[in-house]
PDB file of N, CA, C and O in Angstrom:
ATOM      1  N   LEU H1401       5.578 -16.189  -9.783  1.00 90.00           N
ATOM      2  CA  LEU H1401       5.578 -14.453 -10.205  1.00 90.00           C
ATOM      3  C   LEU H1401       7.122 -14.178  -9.203  1.00 90.00           C
ATOM      4  O   LEU H1401       7.605 -12.674  -9.337  1.00 90.00           O
ATOM      5  N   TYR H1402       7.106 -14.320  -8.209  1.00 92.00           N
ATOM      6  CA  TYR H1402       8.618 -13.963  -7.711  1.00 92.00           C
ATOM      7  C   TYR H1402       9.579 -13.543  -8.585  1.00 92.00           C
ATOM      8  O   TYR H1402       9.761 -14.222  -9.311  1.00 92.00           O
ATOM      9  N   SER H1403      10.274 -12.412  -8.330  1.00 94.00           N
ATOM     10  CA  SER H1403      11.164 -11.756  -8.946  1.00 94.00           C
ATOM     11  C   SER H1403      11.080 -11.414 -10.343  1.00 94.00           C
ATOM     12  O   SER H1403      11.973 -11.212 -11.393  1.00 94.00           O
ATOM     13  N   LEU H1404      10.164 -11.964 -10.896  1.00 97.00           N
ATOM     14  CA  LEU H1404       9.156 -11.325 -12.511  1.00 97.00           C
ATOM     15  C   LEU H1404       9.998  -9.870 -12.223  1.00 97.00           C
ATOM     16  O   LEU H1404       9.467  -8.715 -11.378  1.00 97.00           O
ATOM     17  N   SER H1405      10.288  -9.229 -14.249  1.00 97.00           N
ATOM     18  CA  SER H1405      10.671  -7.651 -13.556  1.00 97.00           C
ATOM     19  C   SER H1405       9.525  -6.991 -14.457  1.00 97.00           C
ATOM     20  O   SER H1405       8.860  -8.238 -14.719  1.00 97.00           O
ATOM     21  N   VAL H1406       8.918  -5.552 -13.431  1.00 97.00           N
ATOM     22  CA  VAL H1406       8.017  -5.215 -13.834  1.00 97.00           C
ATOM     23  C   VAL H1406       8.206  -4.221 -15.075  1.00 97.00           C
ATOM     24  O   VAL H1406       9.180  -3.283 -14.578  1.00 97.00           O
ATOM     25  N   LEU H1407       7.367  -4.685 -15.900  1.00 96.00           N
ATOM     26  CA  LEU H1407       7.650  -3.577 -16.698  1.00 96.00           C
ATOM     27  C   LEU H1407       6.569  -2.251 -17.057  1.00 96.00           C
ATOM     28  O   LEU H1407       5.224  -2.750 -16.290  1.00 96.00           O
ATOM     29  N   CYS H1408       6.562  -0.511 -17.543  1.00 94.00           N
ATOM     30  CA  CYS H1408       5.322   0.213 -17.402  1.00 94.00           C
ATOM     31  C   CYS H1408       5.841   0.791 -18.562  1.00 94.00           C
ATOM     32  O   CYS H1408       6.549   0.987 -18.571  1.00 94.00           O
ATOM     33  N   ASP H1409       4.933   1.204 -19.829  1.00 92.00           N
ATOM     34  CA  ASP H1409       5.456   1.525 -21.098  1.00 92.00           C
ATOM     35  C   ASP H1409       7.056   1.102 -21.615  1.00 92.00           C
ATOM     36  O   ASP H1409       7.570   2.155 -22.859  1.00 92.00           O
ATOM     37  N   GLY H1410       6.960   0.168 -21.736  1.00 93.00           N
ATOM     38  CA  GLY H1410       8.208  -1.147 -22.294  1.00 93.00           C
ATOM     39  C   GLY H1410       9.786  -1.032 -21.419  1.00 93.00           C
ATOM     40  O   GLY H1410      10.578  -1.312 -21.521  1.00 93.00           O
ATOM     41  N   ASP H1411       9.745   0.147 -20.274  1.00 94.00           N
ATOM     42  CA  ASP H1411      11.047   0.160 -19.135  1.00 94.00           C
ATOM     43  C   ASP H1411      10.481  -0.652 -18.184  1.00 94.00           C
ATOM     44  O   ASP H1411       9.932  -0.405 -17.407  1.00 94.00           O
ATOM     45  N   ILE H1412      11.602  -0.887 -17.168  1.00 96.00           N
ATOM     46  CA  ILE H1412      11.704  -2.140 -16.477  1.00 96.00           C
ATOM     47  C   ILE H1412      11.437  -1.127 -15.310  1.00 96.00           C
ATOM     48  O   ILE H1412      12.840  -0.769 -14.592  1.00 96.00           O
ATOM     49  N   ILE H1413      10.889  -1.112 -14.309  1.00 95.00           N
ATOM     50  CA  ILE H1413      10.531   0.003 -12.845  1.00 95.00           C
ATOM     51  C   ILE H1413      10.653  -0.683 -11.833  1.00 95.00           C
ATOM     52  O   ILE H1413      10.592  -0.576 -10.525  1.00 95.00           O
ATOM     53  N   GLY H1414      10.708  -2.386 -11.987  1.00 96.00           N
ATOM     54  CA  GLY H1414      10.713  -2.364 -11.097  1.00 96.00           C
ATOM     55  C   GLY H1414      10.753  -4.542 -10.674  1.00 96.00           C
ATOM     56  O   GLY H1414      11.005  -4.782 -11.925  1.00 96.00           O
ATOM     57  N   THR H1415      10.780  -5.129  -9.337  1.00 97.00           N
ATOM     58  CA  THR H1415      10.526  -6.383  -9.574  1.00 97.00           C
ATOM     59  C   THR H1415       9.719  -6.652  -8.548  1.00 97.00           C
ATOM     60  O   THR H1415       9.090  -6.120  -7.476  1.00 97.00           O
ATOM     61  N   VAL H1416       8.900  -8.117  -8.854  1.00 98.00           N
ATOM     62  CA  VAL H1416       7.880  -8.801  -8.070  1.00 98.00           C
ATOM     63  C   VAL H1416       8.454  -9.173  -6.971  1.00 98.00           C
ATOM     64  O   VAL H1416       9.165  -9.978  -6.814  1.00 98.00           O
ATOM     65  N   GLU H1417       8.413  -8.471  -5.295  1.00 97.00           N
ATOM     66  CA  GLU H1417       9.122  -9.305  -4.380  1.00 97.00           C
ATOM     67  C   GLU H1417       8.271 -10.190  -3.527  1.00 97.00           C
ATOM     68  O   GLU H1417       8.553 -11.174  -3.108  1.00 97.00           O
ATOM     69  N   ALA H1418       6.588  -9.780  -3.452  1.00 97.00           N
ATOM     70  CA  ALA H1418       6.032 -10.996  -3.210  1.00 97.00           C
ATOM     71  C   ALA H1418       4.368 -10.826  -3.799  1.00 97.00           C
ATOM     72  O   ALA H1418       4.194 -10.053  -4.079  1.00 97.00           O
ATOM     73  N   VAL H1419       4.022 -12.183  -3.211  1.00 96.00           N
ATOM     74  CA  VAL H1419       2.196 -11.805  -3.190  1.00 96.00           C
ATOM     75  C   VAL H1419       1.577 -11.806  -2.186  1.00 96.00           C
ATOM     76  O   VAL H1419       1.718 -13.314  -1.495  1.00 96.00           O
ATOM     77  N   CYS H1420       0.781 -11.221  -2.052  1.00 95.00           N
ATOM     78  CA  CYS H1420      -0.513 -10.973  -1.184  1.00 95.00           C
ATOM     79  C   CYS H1420      -1.296 -11.137  -0.785  1.00 95.00           C
ATOM     80  O   CYS H1420      -2.214 -11.037  -2.800  1.00 95.00           O
ATOM     81  N   ASP H1421      -2.675 -12.020  -0.015  1.00 93.00           N
ATOM     82  CA  ASP H1421      -3.398 -11.769  -0.502  1.00 93.00           C
ATOM     83  C   ASP H1421      -4.241 -10.454  -0.617  1.00 93.00           C
ATOM     84  O   ASP H1421      -3.985  -9.843   0.549  1.00 93.00           O
ATOM     85  N   GLY H1422      -5.368 -10.503  -1.036  1.00 88.00           N
ATOM     86  CA  GLY H1422      -6.277  -9.547  -0.775  1.00 88.00           C
ATOM     87  C   GLY H1422      -7.947 -10.338  -0.966  1.00 88.00           C
ATOM     88  O   GLY H1422      -8.153 -11.368  -0.859  1.00 88.00           O
ATOM     89  N   ALA H1423      -8.792  -9.061  -0.632  1.00 86.00           N
ATOM     90  CA  ALA H1423     -10.290  -9.228  -0.562  1.00 86.00           C
ATOM     91  C   ALA H1423     -10.841 -10.259  -2.098  1.00 86.00           C
ATOM     92  O   ALA H1423     -11.532 -11.120  -2.110  1.00 86.00           O
ATOM     93  N   GLN H1424     -10.707  -9.159  -3.328  1.00 86.00           N
ATOM     94  CA  GLN H1424     -11.106  -9.904  -4.342  1.00 86.00           C
ATOM     95  C   GLN H1424     -10.137 -10.333  -5.454  1.00 86.00           C
ATOM     96  O   GLN H1424     -10.267 -11.025  -6.232  1.00 86.00           O
ATOM     97  N   ALA H1425      -8.563  -9.730  -4.802  1.00 89.00           N
ATOM     98  CA  ALA H1425      -7.650 -10.275  -5.906  1.00 89.00           C
ATOM     99  C   ALA H1425      -6.343 -10.475  -4.934  1.00 89.00           C
ATOM    100  O   ALA H1425      -6.123  -9.546  -3.986  1.00 89.00           O
ATOM    101  N   ASP H1426      -5.434 -10.946  -5.822  1.00 94.00           N
ATOM    102  CA  ASP H1426      -3.602 -11.437  -4.972  1.00 94.00           C
ATOM    103  C   ASP H1426      -3.667  -9.859  -5.057  1.00 94.00           C
ATOM    104  O   ASP H1426      -3.611  -9.584  -6.062  1.00 94.00           O
ATOM    105  N   TYR H1427      -2.230  -9.585  -4.703  1.00 95.00           N
ATOM    106  CA  TYR H1427      -1.635  -7.655  -4.957  1.00 95.00           C
ATOM    107  C   TYR H1427      -0.362  -8.708  -4.512  1.00 95.00           C
ATOM    108  O   TYR H1427       0.855  -9.370  -4.295  1.00 95.00           O
ATOM    109  N   LEU H1428       0.272  -7.975  -5.490  1.00 96.00           N
ATOM    110  CA  LEU H1428       1.919  -7.919  -6.790  1.00 96.00           C
ATOM    111  C   LEU H1428       2.274  -6.920  -5.038  1.00 96.00           C
ATOM    112  O   LEU H1428       2.280  -5.640  -5.425  1.00 96.00           O
ATOM    113  N   MET H1429       3.488  -7.005  -4.656  1.00 97.00           N
ATOM    114  CA  MET H1429       4.262  -6.188  -4.027  1.00 97.00           C
ATOM    115  C   MET H1429       5.542  -6.059  -5.023  1.00 97.00           C
ATOM    116  O   MET H1429       6.298  -7.332  -4.848  1.00 97.00           O
ATOM    117  N   ILE H1430       5.725  -5.099  -5.627  1.00 96.00           N
ATOM    118  CA  ILE H1430       6.306  -4.225  -6.228  1.00 96.00           C
ATOM    119  C   ILE H1430       7.936  -3.442  -5.404  1.00 96.00           C
ATOM    120  O   ILE H1430       6.796  -2.540  -5.014  1.00 96.00           O
ATOM    121  N   ARG H1431       8.824  -3.743  -5.936  1.00 96.00           N
ATOM    122  CA  ARG H1431      10.101  -2.782  -4.950  1.00 96.00           C
ATOM    123  C   ARG H1431      10.053  -1.944  -6.652  1.00 96.00           C
ATOM    124  O   ARG H1431      11.047  -2.419  -7.657  1.00 96.00           O
ATOM    125  N   LYS H1432      10.089  -0.862  -6.597  1.00 95.00           N
ATOM    126  CA  LYS H1432      10.371   0.003  -7.675  1.00 95.00           C
ATOM    127  C   LYS H1432      11.630   0.183  -7.253  1.00 95.00           C
ATOM    128  O   LYS H1432      12.879   0.220  -6.832  1.00 95.00           O
ATOM    129  N   ASN H1433      12.308   0.476  -8.224  1.00 95.00           N
ATOM    130  CA  ASN H1433      13.487   0.809  -8.648  1.00 95.00           C
ATOM    131  C   ASN H1433      14.702   1.924  -7.592  1.00 95.00           C
ATOM    132  O   ASN H1433      15.883   1.660  -7.377  1.00 95.00           O
ATOM    133  N   ASP H1434      13.768   3.011  -7.754  1.00 94.00           N
ATOM    134  CA  ASP H1434      13.731   3.983  -6.704  1.00 94.00           C
ATOM    135  C   ASP H1434      13.888   2.893  -4.769  1.00 94.00           C
ATOM    136  O   ASP H1434      13.992   3.765  -4.108  1.00 94.00           O
ATOM    137  N   GLY H1435      13.546   2.058  -4.830  1.00 95.00           N
ATOM    138  CA  GLY H1435      13.252   1.557  -3.603  1.00 95.00           C
ATOM    139  C   GLY H1435      12.411   1.498  -2.479  1.00 95.00           C
ATOM    140  O   GLY H1435      12.208   0.470  -1.878  1.00 95.00           O
ATOM    141  N   ARG H1436      11.176   2.267  -3.356  1.00 94.00           N
ATOM    142  CA  ARG H1436      10.015   2.252  -2.503  1.00 94.00           C
ATOM    143  C   ARG H1436       8.793   0.794  -3.000  1.00 94.00           C
ATOM    144  O   ARG H1436       9.455   0.072  -3.735  1.00 94.00           O
ATOM    145  N   THR H1437       8.425   0.615  -1.934  1.00 94.00           N
ATOM    146  CA  THR H1437       7.125  -0.167  -2.193  1.00 94.00           C
ATOM    147  C   THR H1437       5.512  -0.298  -2.225  1.00 94.00           C
ATOM    148  O   THR H1437       5.538   1.000  -2.440  1.00 94.00           O
ATOM    149  N   ILE H1438       5.077  -1.413  -3.435  1.00 94.00           N
ATOM    150  CA  ILE H1438       3.976  -0.104  -4.045  1.00 94.00           C
ATOM    151  C   ILE H1438       2.862  -1.982  -4.356  1.00 94.00           C
ATOM    152  O   ILE H1438       3.567  -3.195  -4.330  1.00 94.00           O
ATOM    153  N   LEU H1439       1.858  -1.809  -4.057  1.00 93.00           N
ATOM    154  CA  LEU H1439       0.856  -2.655  -4.249  1.00 93.00           C
ATOM    155  C   LEU H1439       0.283  -2.563  -5.181  1.00 93.00           C
ATOM    156  O   LEU H1439      -0.410  -1.556  -5.514  1.00 93.00           O
ATOM    157  N   ILE H1440       0.075  -3.358  -5.906  1.00 93.00           N
ATOM    158  CA  ILE H1440      -1.271  -3.174  -7.331  1.00 93.00           C
ATOM    159  C   ILE H1440      -1.784  -4.665  -7.233  1.00 93.00           C
ATOM    160  O   ILE H1440      -1.271  -6.090  -7.124  1.00 93.00           O
ATOM    161  N   PRO H1441      -3.225  -4.704  -7.629  1.00 93.00           N
ATOM    162  CA  PRO H1441      -3.904  -5.596  -7.860  1.00 93.00           C
ATOM    163  C   PRO H1441      -3.649  -6.805  -9.560  1.00 93.00           C
ATOM    164  O   PRO H1441      -2.800  -6.043  -9.810  1.00 93.00           O
ATOM    165  N   ASN H1442      -3.457  -7.873  -8.976  1.00 94.00           N
ATOM    166  CA  ASN H1442      -3.221  -9.160  -9.709  1.00 94.00           C
ATOM    167  C   ASN H1442      -3.974  -9.123 -10.659  1.00 94.00           C
ATOM    168  O   ASN H1442      -4.368 -10.083 -10.875  1.00 94.00           O
ATOM    169  N   MET H1443      -4.490  -8.469 -11.488  1.00 92.00           N
ATOM    170  CA  MET H1443      -5.648  -8.770 -12.530  1.00 92.00           C
ATOM    171  C   MET H1443      -5.769  -7.622 -13.474  1.00 92.00           C
ATOM    172  O   MET H1443      -5.324  -6.615 -13.620  1.00 92.00           O
ATOM    173  N   GLN H1444      -6.517  -7.894 -14.470  1.00 91.00           N
ATOM    174  CA  GLN H1444      -6.532  -7.420 -15.574  1.00 91.00           C
ATOM    175  C   GLN H1444      -8.043  -6.509 -14.772  1.00 91.00           C
ATOM    176  O   GLN H1444      -8.648  -6.889 -14.370  1.00 91.00           O
ATOM    177  N   PRO H1445      -7.589  -4.749 -15.606  1.00 93.00           N
ATOM    178  CA  PRO H1445      -7.591  -4.307 -16.524  1.00 93.00           C
ATOM    179  C   PRO H1445      -5.506  -4.073 -15.758  1.00 93.00           C
ATOM    180  O   PRO H1445      -5.011  -2.244 -16.244  1.00 93.00           O
ATOM    181  N   PHE H1446      -5.545  -3.914 -14.340  1.00 94.00           N
ATOM    182  CA  PHE H1446      -3.949  -3.568 -13.732  1.00 94.00           C
ATOM    183  C   PHE H1446      -2.585  -4.056 -14.450  1.00 94.00           C
ATOM    184  O   PHE H1446      -2.280  -3.089 -14.738  1.00 94.00           O
ATOM    185  N   VAL H1447      -2.838  -5.101 -14.597  1.00 95.00           N
ATOM    186  CA  VAL H1447      -1.617  -5.654 -14.873  1.00 95.00           C
ATOM    187  C   VAL H1447      -1.473  -6.879 -16.457  1.00 95.00           C
ATOM    188  O   VAL H1447      -2.895  -7.452 -15.904  1.00 95.00           O
ATOM    189  N   SER H1448      -0.808  -7.546 -16.699  1.00 95.00           N
ATOM    190  CA  SER H1448      -0.955  -8.192 -17.872  1.00 95.00           C
ATOM    191  C   SER H1448      -0.467  -9.600 -17.442  1.00 95.00           C
ATOM    192  O   SER H1448      -0.479 -10.131 -15.825  1.00 95.00           O
ATOM    193  N   LYS H1449      -1.490 -10.555 -18.528  1.00 94.00           N
ATOM    194  CA  LYS H1449      -1.069 -11.804 -17.733  1.00 94.00           C
ATOM    195  C   LYS H1449       0.722 -12.071 -17.761  1.00 94.00           C
ATOM    196  O   LYS H1449       1.276 -11.329 -18.691  1.00 94.00           O
ATOM    197  N   PRO H1450       1.077 -12.939 -16.835  1.00 96.00           N
ATOM    198  CA  PRO H1450       2.589 -12.844 -17.089  1.00 96.00           C
ATOM    199  C   PRO H1450       3.813 -13.501 -18.072  1.00 96.00           C
ATOM    200  O   PRO H1450       2.409 -14.157 -18.724  1.00 96.00           O
ATOM    201  N   ASP H1451       4.173 -12.814 -18.282  1.00 96.00           N
ATOM    202  CA  ASP H1451       5.240 -13.488 -19.567  1.00 96.00           C
ATOM    203  C   ASP H1451       6.623 -14.301 -18.914  1.00 96.00           C
ATOM    204  O   ASP H1451       7.948 -13.506 -19.083  1.00 96.00           O
ATOM    205  N   PHE H1452       6.332 -15.712 -18.964  1.00 96.00           N
ATOM    206  CA  PHE H1452       7.463 -16.365 -18.239  1.00 96.00           C
ATOM    207  C   PHE H1452       8.631 -16.320 -19.354  1.00 96.00           C
ATOM    208  O   PHE H1452       9.486 -16.177 -18.617  1.00 96.00           O
ATOM    209  N   GLU H1453       8.111 -16.663 -20.737  1.00 96.00           N
ATOM    210  CA  GLU H1453       9.424 -16.459 -21.737  1.00 96.00           C
ATOM    211  C   GLU H1453      10.250 -15.079 -21.023  1.00 96.00           C
ATOM    212  O   GLU H1453      11.239 -15.501 -21.233  1.00 96.00           O
ATOM    213  N   ASN H1454       9.902 -13.914 -20.853  1.00 96.00           N
ATOM    214  CA  ASN H1454      10.654 -13.010 -21.322  1.00 96.00           C
ATOM    215  C   ASN H1454      10.574 -12.428 -19.324  1.00 96.00           C
ATOM    216  O   ASN H1454      11.388 -11.371 -19.580  1.00 96.00           O
ATOM    217  N   ASN H1455      10.259 -13.029 -18.538  1.00 97.00           N
ATOM    218  CA  ASN H1455      10.611 -13.446 -17.011  1.00 97.00           C
ATOM    219  C   ASN H1455       9.945 -11.876 -16.709  1.00 97.00           C
ATOM    220  O   ASN H1455      10.686 -11.413 -15.980  1.00 97.00           O
ATOM    221  N   SER H1456       8.738 -11.480 -17.018  1.00 97.00           N
ATOM    222  CA  SER H1456       8.537  -9.956 -17.112  1.00 97.00           C
ATOM    223  C   SER H1456       6.379 -10.067 -17.106  1.00 97.00           C
ATOM    224  O   SER H1456       5.926 -11.202 -16.770  1.00 97.00           O
ATOM    225  N   ILE H1457       6.488  -9.112 -16.199  1.00 97.00           N
ATOM    226  CA  ILE H1457       4.948  -8.800 -15.933  1.00 97.00           C
ATOM    227  C   ILE H1457       4.468  -7.207 -16.340  1.00 97.00           C
ATOM    228  O   ILE H1457       5.600  -6.414 -15.877  1.00 97.00           O
ATOM    229  N   THR H1458       3.718  -6.969 -16.634  1.00 96.00           N
ATOM    230  CA  THR H1458       3.424  -5.579 -17.719  1.00 96.00           C
ATOM    231  C   THR H1458       2.516  -4.461 -16.408  1.00 96.00           C
ATOM    232  O   THR H1458       1.349  -5.359 -16.721  1.00 96.00           O
ATOM    233  N   ILE H1459       2.634  -3.391 -16.069  1.00 95.00           N
ATOM    234  CA  ILE H1459       1.375  -2.943 -15.852  1.00 95.00           C
ATOM    235  C   ILE H1459       1.259  -2.127 -16.189  1.00 95.00           C
ATOM    236  O   ILE H1459       1.038  -1.417 -17.636  1.00 95.00           O
ATOM    237  N   LEU H1460      -0.521  -2.355 -16.843  1.00 94.00           N
ATOM    238  CA  LEU H1460      -1.281  -1.845 -17.987  1.00 94.00           C
ATOM    239  C   LEU H1460      -1.933  -0.185 -17.160  1.00 94.00           C
ATOM    240  O   LEU H1460      -2.358   0.494 -17.938  1.00 94.00           O
ATOM    241  N   MET H1461      -1.929   0.183 -16.291  1.00 90.00           N
ATOM    242  CA  MET H1461      -2.345   1.309 -15.748  1.00 90.00           C
ATOM    243  C   MET H1461      -1.513   1.787 -15.529  1.00 90.00           C
ATOM    244  O   MET H1461      -0.684   2.057 -13.808  1.00 90.00           O
ATOM    245  N   LYS H1462      -1.149   3.294 -15.901  1.00 86.00           N
ATOM    246  CA  LYS H1462       0.041   3.890 -15.384  1.00 86.00           C
ATOM    247  C   LYS H1462      -0.139   4.184 -14.236  1.00 86.00           C
ATOM    248  O   LYS H1462       1.010   5.281 -13.273  1.00 86.00           O
ATOM    249  N   GLU H1463      -1.308   4.688 -13.905  1.00 83.00           N
ATOM    250  CA  GLU H1463      -1.734   5.730 -13.113  1.00 83.00           C
ATOM    251  C   GLU H1463      -1.474   4.965 -11.159  1.00 83.00           C
ATOM    252  O   GLU H1463      -1.590   5.778 -10.422  1.00 83.00           O
ATOM    253  N   LEU H1464      -1.547   3.534 -11.415  1.00 81.00           N
ATOM    254  CA  LEU H1464      -1.132   3.098 -10.317  1.00 81.00           C
ATOM    255  C   LEU H1464       0.331   3.558  -9.656  1.00 81.00           C
ATOM    256  O   LEU H1464       0.736   3.625  -8.893  1.00 81.00           O
ATOM    257  N   LEU H1465       1.425   3.691 -10.725  1.00 80.00           N
ATOM    258  CA  LEU H1465       2.910   4.570 -10.234  1.00 80.00           C
ATOM    259  C   LEU H1465       2.399   5.240  -9.315  1.00 80.00           C
ATOM    260  O   LEU H1465       3.864   6.130  -8.501  1.00 80.00           O
ATOM    261  N   GLU H1466       1.127   6.117  -9.391  1.00 75.00           N
ATOM    262  CA  GLU H1466       1.808   8.016  -9.233  1.00 75.00           C
ATOM    263  C   GLU H1466       1.003   7.966  -7.559  1.00 75.00           C
ATOM    264  O   GLU H1466       0.017   7.350  -7.566  1.00 75.00           O
ATOM    265  N   SER H1467       2.051   7.617  -7.009  1.00 59.00           N
ATOM    266  CA  SER H1467       1.930   7.979  -5.613  1.00 59.00           C
ATOM    267  C   SER H1467       2.665   8.871  -4.613  1.00 59.00           C
ATOM    268  O   SER H1467       3.484   9.124  -5.215  1.00 59.00           O
TER     269      SER H1467
END
């Protein structure tokens, strides 16, 4: 998952920098294009399954980006 492009609404918003252990799911540490880092649970309904063919993963809940 490291270095996958992170998409939201078809736009690349950052890259996966790390995967962190969580209580119920792993978290993706995402470095956004503006330099900020966010954590998002690595499970549906938050993100899609990784698309290794296109080297990407998609955020399904846009609200997670608002912080």
